[in-house]
Amino acid sequence: MSRIEQGCLAAGIAGLVLCVLGVSLDAKAMLGAWLAAAIFVLSLPLGALTILMVHGLTGGRWGDAVRQPLRIMVAMLPFALILLLPVLIRLDLIFPWAGPDSGMLPEKVREKLAYLNVPFFLLRFAVCGAIWVVLAWMMLGPTAEDSVKTGNGRKYAFGLIFHALAVSVFAIDWMLSIEPEFTSTIYALCEAAAEVVGAFALAALVLAARRAVELLPGGDEETSLSEDLSNMQFGFVLTWIYLVFMQWIVVWGGDLPDEIHWYMVRATGGWQYLLWLLLALQVAAFAGSLSRPLKRSHDGLIWLAGIVLAGHLADVFWRIRPPLFAGGPPALWHDAVAWIGVGGLWLALFLFLLRRPDRMVWWKREAAHG
């Protein structure tokens, strides 16, 4: 392992030790902080799966360029799923409907208990995890890169259908049901779009950090690859902004009390500053994507991708953390150690696979030789 990988691993282990201490002091606060970090990490391989399957159907130089970092994210899917296991041990600390006394729940929530119950929740999560592992198995391996060129579109079409269903179920179960009174038929689409935004931004950031992509030809002779990637990223961000705005405008126009409460929790108590930061990051990414010289430059692509990735992190934290947070700024130490623990381990593994991409598919090699 390189020194950077060793440093990330050491930070991750130290963070995990502090997380164990946090659980002993306040399990609910620690699991709430852990959930936000774990969902962010899981969003990256899920978004990478979406992009790889879409590219399998459409083709294009942009997808060929970012395929390697996307495949590395997909290879880290099992690690991301494992991060959710601590939350499964104490679902009652995160989800109100998982508590022992369902009679204390509001009537609107009790009407949903046929769906929101622990056994059914665990079954759905197991099915979603199995779908994603199978899709990851399909997208990785020695022949995965050549399969794009064989015109095997049916596999990607069916894969996208199952993936969309799994992401929808996951978004409802693990995010929306934190506040079960809130209902949104577009929330799953917002989550799917956010996953794509985060995964593509990270892939573009990694690619630009390792190669001079502004010198490579893009979709036509007068377009650089960096401009192509920036335009794709811009399109993904616009899609996410449109879906999020549509959700907000429906809630505002319908004057829906429970749905308005969802926004009020995230716009008061200090969370409004995070909201303003999120908006500022998206405005900066939007404005930067309108500048062709910026998109055609190496530093410009790194800056744009970094801003978009930071915006995705802020978005996940803003959506997940507020209803699970209790206490003032000192209580944020739970979040600090959770992100250090999860982020350190994730970065160590990600950097290792960047350096040794042949290790992505070790399980396929063992299966073939076994």
Short mmCIF file of C-alpha atoms in Angstrom, two decimals:
data_model
loop_
_atom_site.label_atom_id
_atom_site.label_comp_id
_atom_site.label_asym_id
_atom_site.label_seq_id
_atom_site.Cartn_x
_atom_site.Cartn_y
_atom_site.Cartn_z
CA MET A 1 0.00 0.00 0.00
CA SER A 2 1.12 3.55 -0.71
CA ARG A 3 1.61 6.07 2.08
CA ILE A 4 -1.62 7.85 1.16
CA GLU A 5 -3.54 4.59 1.31
CA GLN A 6 -1.94 3.73 4.65
CA GLY A 7 -2.85 7.18 5.98
CA CYS A 8 -6.46 6.83 4.86
CA LEU A 9 -6.66 3.34 6.36
CA ALA A 10 -5.23 4.55 9.67
CA ALA A 11 -7.68 7.46 9.75
CA GLY A 12 -10.54 5.11 8.96
CA ILE A 13 -9.61 2.68 11.74
CA ALA A 14 -9.24 5.55 14.22
CA GLY A 15 -12.63 6.86 13.14
CA LEU A 16 -14.20 3.43 13.65
CA VAL A 17 -12.77 3.22 17.17
CA LEU A 18 -14.28 6.62 17.98
CA CYS A 19 -17.58 5.50 16.44
CA VAL A 20 -17.67 2.55 18.85
CA LEU A 21 -17.11 5.02 21.68
CA GLY A 22 -19.90 7.18 20.27
CA VAL A 23 -22.30 4.24 20.24
CA SER A 24 -21.57 3.56 23.90
CA LEU A 25 -22.32 7.19 24.77
CA ASP A 26 -25.31 7.88 22.50
CA ALA A 27 -26.23 5.09 20.11
CA LYS A 28 -29.04 7.01 18.40
CA ALA A 29 -26.89 10.03 17.60
CA MET A 30 -24.02 7.86 16.40
CA LEU A 31 -26.17 5.68 14.15
CA GLY A 32 -27.83 8.76 12.67
CA ALA A 33 -24.44 10.20 11.76
CA TRP A 34 -23.27 6.82 10.45
CA LEU A 35 -26.34 6.44 8.23
CA ALA A 36 -25.70 9.73 6.40
CA ALA A 37 -22.09 8.76 5.65
CA ALA A 38 -23.04 5.22 4.61
CA ILE A 39 -25.78 6.38 2.24
CA PHE A 40 -23.39 8.84 0.58
CA VAL A 41 -20.84 6.07 0.02
CA LEU A 42 -23.54 3.73 -1.34
CA SER A 43 -24.89 6.40 -3.69
CA LEU A 44 -21.64 6.38 -5.68
CA PRO A 45 -21.68 2.73 -6.87
CA LEU A 46 -25.43 2.93 -7.47
CA GLY A 47 -24.96 6.00 -9.66
CA ALA A 48 -22.04 4.32 -11.41
CA LEU A 49 -24.24 1.31 -12.21
CA THR A 50 -26.81 3.61 -13.79
CA ILE A 51 -24.24 5.41 -15.94
CA LEU A 52 -22.54 2.21 -17.10
CA MET A 53 -25.83 0.62 -18.15
CA VAL A 54 -27.00 3.78 -19.92
CA HIS A 55 -23.68 3.94 -21.75
CA GLY A 56 -24.08 0.29 -22.66
CA LEU A 57 -27.28 1.26 -24.47
CA THR A 58 -26.14 4.53 -26.03
CA GLY A 59 -22.37 4.29 -26.47
CA GLY A 60 -20.23 7.40 -26.78
CA ARG A 61 -16.68 8.54 -26.11
CA TRP A 62 -17.65 10.16 -22.81
CA GLY A 63 -18.56 6.78 -21.34
CA ASP A 64 -15.39 5.11 -22.59
CA ALA A 65 -13.35 7.80 -20.85
CA VAL A 66 -14.92 7.43 -17.39
CA ARG A 67 -15.59 3.68 -17.49
CA GLN A 68 -12.59 2.69 -15.39
CA PRO A 69 -13.32 4.88 -12.33
CA LEU A 70 -17.02 3.98 -12.61
CA ARG A 71 -16.19 0.27 -12.60
CA ILE A 72 -14.04 0.78 -9.50
CA MET A 73 -17.01 2.39 -7.76
CA VAL A 74 -19.19 -0.55 -8.75
CA ALA A 75 -16.58 -2.96 -7.39
CA MET A 76 -16.92 -1.21 -4.02
CA LEU A 77 -20.66 -1.90 -3.84
CA PRO A 78 -20.34 -4.83 -1.37
CA PHE A 79 -18.28 -2.63 0.96
CA ALA A 80 -20.95 0.08 0.82
CA LEU A 81 -23.73 -2.41 1.57
CA ILE A 82 -21.82 -3.77 4.57
CA LEU A 83 -21.72 -0.24 6.03
CA LEU A 84 -25.49 -0.37 6.50
CA LEU A 85 -25.36 -3.44 8.75
CA PRO A 86 -24.84 -1.48 12.02
CA VAL A 87 -28.07 0.41 11.34
CA LEU A 88 -29.95 -2.85 10.76
CA ILE A 89 -29.10 -3.93 14.30
CA ARG A 90 -31.05 -1.01 15.82
CA LEU A 91 -33.61 0.12 13.27
CA ASP A 92 -35.82 1.42 16.09
CA LEU A 93 -33.30 4.19 16.82
CA ILE A 94 -33.57 5.56 13.28
CA PHE A 95 -37.07 4.77 12.01
CA PRO A 96 -40.10 5.69 14.18
CA TRP A 97 -42.21 2.90 12.70
CA ALA A 98 -39.69 0.25 13.85
CA GLY A 99 -40.32 0.94 17.55
CA PRO A 100 -42.09 -1.57 19.81
CA ASP A 101 -45.19 0.58 20.46
CA SER A 102 -46.90 1.21 17.12
CA GLY A 103 -50.00 2.50 18.91
CA MET A 104 -48.18 5.76 19.69
CA LEU A 105 -47.63 6.52 16.01
CA PRO A 106 -49.82 9.01 14.13
CA GLU A 107 -52.77 7.49 12.31
CA LYS A 108 -51.23 8.36 8.94
CA VAL A 109 -48.17 6.29 9.81
CA ARG A 110 -50.14 3.37 11.24
CA GLU A 111 -51.89 3.06 7.90
CA LYS A 112 -48.48 2.35 6.32
CA LEU A 113 -47.40 -0.38 8.75
CA ALA A 114 -48.39 -3.15 6.34
CA TYR A 115 -45.42 -1.93 4.30
CA LEU A 116 -43.29 -0.32 7.01
CA ASN A 117 -42.49 -3.24 9.30
CA VAL A 118 -39.13 -4.74 10.20
CA PRO A 119 -39.43 -8.21 8.59
CA PHE A 120 -40.68 -6.80 5.29
CA PHE A 121 -38.04 -4.04 5.44
CA LEU A 122 -35.25 -6.61 5.85
CA LEU A 123 -36.65 -8.71 3.02
CA ARG A 124 -36.79 -5.74 0.66
CA PHE A 125 -33.24 -4.72 1.55
CA ALA A 126 -32.00 -8.26 0.92
CA VAL A 127 -33.70 -8.32 -2.49
CA CYS A 128 -32.31 -4.88 -3.44
CA GLY A 129 -28.83 -5.90 -2.34
CA ALA A 130 -29.04 -9.12 -4.34
CA ILE A 131 -30.15 -7.21 -7.46
CA TRP A 132 -27.26 -4.79 -7.16
CA VAL A 133 -24.68 -7.51 -6.55
CA VAL A 134 -25.90 -9.39 -9.63
CA LEU A 135 -25.76 -6.20 -11.71
CA ALA A 136 -22.27 -5.46 -10.42
CA TRP A 137 -21.24 -9.00 -11.37
CA MET A 138 -22.57 -8.35 -14.88
CA MET A 139 -20.81 -5.00 -15.25
CA LEU A 140 -17.42 -6.16 -13.99
CA GLY A 141 -15.03 -8.82 -15.17
CA PRO A 142 -12.57 -9.26 -18.05
CA THR A 143 -15.31 -9.19 -20.69
CA ALA A 144 -17.32 -6.30 -19.28
CA GLU A 145 -15.43 -3.66 -21.24
CA ASP A 146 -15.91 -5.53 -24.52
CA SER A 147 -19.61 -6.14 -23.91
CA VAL A 148 -20.38 -2.51 -24.70
CA LYS A 149 -19.16 -3.10 -28.24
CA THR A 150 -21.18 -6.28 -28.84
CA GLY A 151 -24.55 -4.55 -28.99
CA ASN A 152 -25.91 -6.51 -26.03
CA GLY A 153 -28.52 -3.85 -25.30
CA ARG A 154 -31.16 -6.17 -23.88
CA LYS A 155 -29.00 -6.97 -20.87
CA TYR A 156 -28.57 -3.29 -20.06
CA ALA A 157 -32.25 -2.51 -20.63
CA PHE A 158 -33.42 -5.21 -18.23
CA GLY A 159 -30.68 -4.26 -15.81
CA LEU A 160 -31.84 -0.65 -15.77
CA ILE A 161 -35.42 -1.72 -15.07
CA PHE A 162 -34.45 -3.84 -12.06
CA HIS A 163 -31.98 -1.20 -10.89
CA ALA A 164 -34.63 1.53 -11.06
CA LEU A 165 -37.03 -0.57 -8.99
CA ALA A 166 -34.35 -1.35 -6.42
CA VAL A 167 -33.29 2.30 -6.10
CA SER A 168 -36.93 3.35 -5.70
CA VAL A 169 -37.51 0.84 -2.91
CA PHE A 170 -34.23 1.77 -1.22
CA ALA A 171 -34.96 5.51 -1.35
CA ILE A 172 -38.40 5.01 0.19
CA ASP A 173 -37.20 2.60 2.87
CA TRP A 174 -33.91 4.12 3.98
CA MET A 175 -34.54 7.84 3.42
CA LEU A 176 -38.20 8.69 3.05
CA SER A 177 -39.36 6.52 5.95
CA ILE A 178 -37.12 8.33 8.43
CA GLU A 179 -40.08 10.73 8.51
CA PRO A 180 -42.94 8.39 7.55
CA GLU A 181 -45.52 11.18 7.51
CA PHE A 182 -43.81 12.66 4.45
CA THR A 183 -44.94 11.37 1.06
CA SER A 184 -43.35 12.14 -2.30
CA THR A 185 -43.83 10.22 -5.53
CA ILE A 186 -40.81 11.93 -7.10
CA TYR A 187 -38.34 11.40 -4.24
CA ALA A 188 -36.92 8.18 -5.69
CA LEU A 189 -36.26 9.94 -9.00
CA CYS A 190 -34.49 12.74 -7.14
CA GLU A 191 -32.31 10.18 -5.36
CA ALA A 192 -31.50 8.33 -8.60
CA ALA A 193 -30.53 11.61 -10.28
CA ALA A 194 -28.40 12.62 -7.29
CA GLU A 195 -26.57 9.28 -7.41
CA VAL A 196 -25.73 9.79 -11.08
CA VAL A 197 -24.52 13.33 -10.38
CA GLY A 198 -22.21 12.18 -7.58
CA ALA A 199 -20.80 9.17 -9.42
CA PHE A 200 -20.11 11.03 -12.65
CA ALA A 201 -18.51 13.96 -10.80
CA LEU A 202 -16.15 11.61 -8.97
CA ALA A 203 -15.31 9.74 -12.18
CA ALA A 204 -14.58 13.00 -14.02
CA LEU A 205 -12.50 14.26 -11.10
CA VAL A 206 -10.40 11.09 -11.01
CA LEU A 207 -9.95 11.08 -14.78
CA ALA A 208 -8.91 14.74 -14.92
CA ALA A 209 -6.51 14.31 -11.99
CA ARG A 210 -4.70 11.47 -13.78
CA ARG A 211 -4.78 12.52 -17.46
CA ALA A 212 -4.63 15.69 -19.58
CA VAL A 213 -8.16 15.19 -20.91
CA GLU A 214 -8.36 18.71 -22.32
CA LEU A 215 -5.91 17.62 -25.03
CA LEU A 216 -7.92 14.58 -26.16
CA PRO A 217 -10.52 14.84 -28.95
CA GLY A 218 -14.16 14.68 -27.94
CA GLY A 219 -17.36 13.98 -29.84
CA ASP A 220 -16.27 16.07 -32.83
CA GLU A 221 -13.02 17.54 -34.08
CA GLU A 222 -13.58 20.93 -32.45
CA THR A 223 -14.62 19.59 -29.03
CA SER A 224 -12.18 18.41 -26.37
CA LEU A 225 -12.94 15.44 -24.17
CA SER A 226 -12.97 17.67 -21.10
CA GLU A 227 -15.73 19.77 -22.69
CA ASP A 228 -17.74 16.64 -23.51
CA LEU A 229 -17.46 15.45 -19.91
CA SER A 230 -18.38 18.87 -18.55
CA ASN A 231 -21.45 19.00 -20.80
CA MET A 232 -22.58 15.55 -19.66
CA GLN A 233 -22.07 16.57 -16.05
CA PHE A 234 -24.04 19.76 -16.69
CA GLY A 235 -26.92 17.73 -18.10
CA PHE A 236 -26.99 15.43 -15.07
CA VAL A 237 -26.96 18.39 -12.68
CA LEU A 238 -29.78 20.10 -14.57
CA THR A 239 -31.87 16.93 -14.40
CA TRP A 240 -31.38 16.72 -10.65
CA ILE A 241 -32.19 20.42 -10.17
CA TYR A 242 -35.37 20.06 -12.23
CA LEU A 243 -36.62 17.06 -10.23
CA VAL A 244 -35.84 18.64 -6.86
CA PHE A 245 -37.53 21.88 -7.90
CA MET A 246 -40.61 20.00 -9.11
CA GLN A 247 -40.92 18.26 -5.74
CA TRP A 248 -40.67 21.59 -3.93
CA ILE A 249 -43.15 23.37 -6.22
CA VAL A 250 -45.73 20.59 -5.76
CA VAL A 251 -45.43 20.82 -1.97
CA TRP A 252 -45.56 24.61 -2.02
CA GLY A 253 -48.45 24.79 -4.48
CA GLY A 254 -50.47 22.10 -2.70
CA ASP A 255 -49.89 23.61 0.77
CA LEU A 256 -49.36 20.11 2.20
CA PRO A 257 -48.70 20.28 5.99
CA ASP A 258 -46.67 17.06 6.45
CA GLU A 259 -44.61 17.72 3.36
CA ILE A 260 -44.01 21.35 4.35
CA HIS A 261 -42.79 20.11 7.73
CA TRP A 262 -40.14 18.03 5.93
CA TYR A 263 -38.72 21.22 4.44
CA MET A 264 -39.08 23.24 7.64
CA VAL A 265 -36.97 20.73 9.58
CA ARG A 266 -34.20 21.29 7.04
CA ALA A 267 -34.56 25.07 6.84
CA THR A 268 -34.41 25.91 10.56
CA GLY A 269 -32.22 25.18 13.56
CA GLY A 270 -29.01 26.03 11.73
CA TRP A 271 -29.65 23.69 8.81
CA GLN A 272 -30.56 26.68 6.66
CA TYR A 273 -26.83 27.47 6.43
CA LEU A 274 -26.17 24.06 4.94
CA LEU A 275 -29.05 24.66 2.54
CA TRP A 276 -27.52 27.96 1.45
CA LEU A 277 -24.16 26.23 0.98
CA LEU A 278 -25.85 23.56 -1.13
CA LEU A 279 -27.53 26.19 -3.28
CA ALA A 280 -24.27 28.14 -3.63
CA LEU A 281 -22.42 25.04 -4.80
CA GLN A 282 -25.08 24.26 -7.40
CA VAL A 283 -25.12 27.87 -8.65
CA ALA A 284 -21.32 27.81 -8.92
CA ALA A 285 -21.42 24.55 -10.88
CA PHE A 286 -24.18 25.89 -13.13
CA ALA A 287 -22.35 29.15 -13.83
CA GLY A 288 -19.04 27.40 -14.43
CA SER A 289 -20.63 24.97 -16.88
CA LEU A 290 -21.69 27.91 -19.06
CA SER A 291 -18.06 28.93 -19.63
CA ARG A 292 -16.54 27.10 -22.58
CA PRO A 293 -12.93 28.10 -21.78
CA LEU A 294 -13.39 26.72 -18.27
CA LYS A 295 -14.81 23.44 -19.58
CA ARG A 296 -11.96 23.07 -22.06
CA SER A 297 -9.26 23.47 -19.40
CA HIS A 298 -7.76 20.82 -17.15
CA ASP A 299 -8.08 22.90 -13.99
CA GLY A 300 -11.61 23.89 -14.98
CA LEU A 301 -12.82 20.30 -15.21
CA ILE A 302 -11.25 19.46 -11.85
CA TRP A 303 -12.88 22.51 -10.29
CA LEU A 304 -16.31 21.79 -11.78
CA ALA A 305 -16.24 18.11 -10.82
CA GLY A 306 -15.07 18.93 -7.31
CA ILE A 307 -17.84 21.50 -6.82
CA VAL A 308 -20.50 19.09 -8.06
CA LEU A 309 -19.22 16.25 -5.84
CA ALA A 310 -19.17 18.57 -2.82
CA GLY A 311 -22.73 19.60 -3.67
CA HIS A 312 -23.81 15.96 -3.76
CA LEU A 313 -22.27 15.34 -0.35
CA ALA A 314 -24.04 18.40 1.07
CA ASP A 315 -27.32 17.25 -0.49
CA VAL A 316 -27.16 13.78 1.08
CA PHE A 317 -26.23 15.21 4.47
CA TRP A 318 -29.00 17.83 4.27
CA ARG A 319 -31.66 15.27 3.39
CA ILE A 320 -30.68 12.58 5.91
CA ARG A 321 -29.19 14.22 8.99
CA PRO A 322 -31.56 16.98 10.28
CA PRO A 323 -34.43 14.76 11.55
CA LEU A 324 -31.93 12.49 13.31
CA PHE A 325 -29.89 15.27 14.91
CA ALA A 326 -30.35 16.39 18.51
CA GLY A 327 -28.16 18.91 20.25
CA GLY A 328 -26.07 21.89 19.26
CA PRO A 329 -22.82 22.14 17.29
CA PRO A 330 -20.86 20.06 19.85
CA ALA A 331 -23.01 17.06 18.90
CA LEU A 332 -21.51 17.20 15.40
CA TRP A 333 -18.54 15.21 16.68
CA HIS A 334 -20.59 12.10 15.92
CA ASP A 335 -20.71 13.18 12.28
CA ALA A 336 -17.00 14.01 12.23
CA VAL A 337 -15.92 10.57 13.44
CA ALA A 338 -18.47 8.79 11.24
CA TRP A 339 -17.24 10.54 8.10
CA ILE A 340 -13.60 10.00 9.10
CA GLY A 341 -14.22 6.31 9.70
CA VAL A 342 -16.31 5.65 6.61
CA GLY A 343 -14.38 8.06 4.40
CA GLY A 344 -10.96 6.83 5.46
CA LEU A 345 -11.75 3.19 4.77
CA TRP A 346 -13.52 4.03 1.52
CA LEU A 347 -10.66 6.19 0.25
CA ALA A 348 -8.06 3.57 1.15
CA LEU A 349 -9.93 0.91 -0.83
CA PHE A 350 -10.72 3.26 -3.72
CA LEU A 351 -7.12 4.43 -4.09
CA PHE A 352 -5.89 0.84 -3.88
CA LEU A 353 -8.22 -0.23 -6.71
CA LEU A 354 -7.15 2.78 -8.78
CA ARG A 355 -3.57 1.59 -8.43
CA ARG A 356 -4.43 -2.09 -8.83
CA PRO A 357 -7.52 -2.30 -11.09
CA ASP A 358 -6.85 -5.99 -11.64
CA ARG A 359 -8.08 -6.61 -8.08
CA MET A 360 -11.60 -5.43 -8.92
CA VAL A 361 -12.70 -8.82 -10.18
CA TRP A 362 -10.77 -11.20 -7.94
CA TRP A 363 -13.94 -13.14 -7.12
CA LYS A 364 -14.58 -13.83 -10.81
CA ARG A 365 -11.07 -15.13 -11.30
CA GLU A 366 -11.39 -17.43 -8.30
CA ALA A 367 -14.76 -18.70 -9.54
CA ALA A 368 -13.28 -19.40 -12.97
CA HIS A 369 -10.28 -21.24 -11.54
CA GLY A 370 -12.32 -23.03 -8.88
#
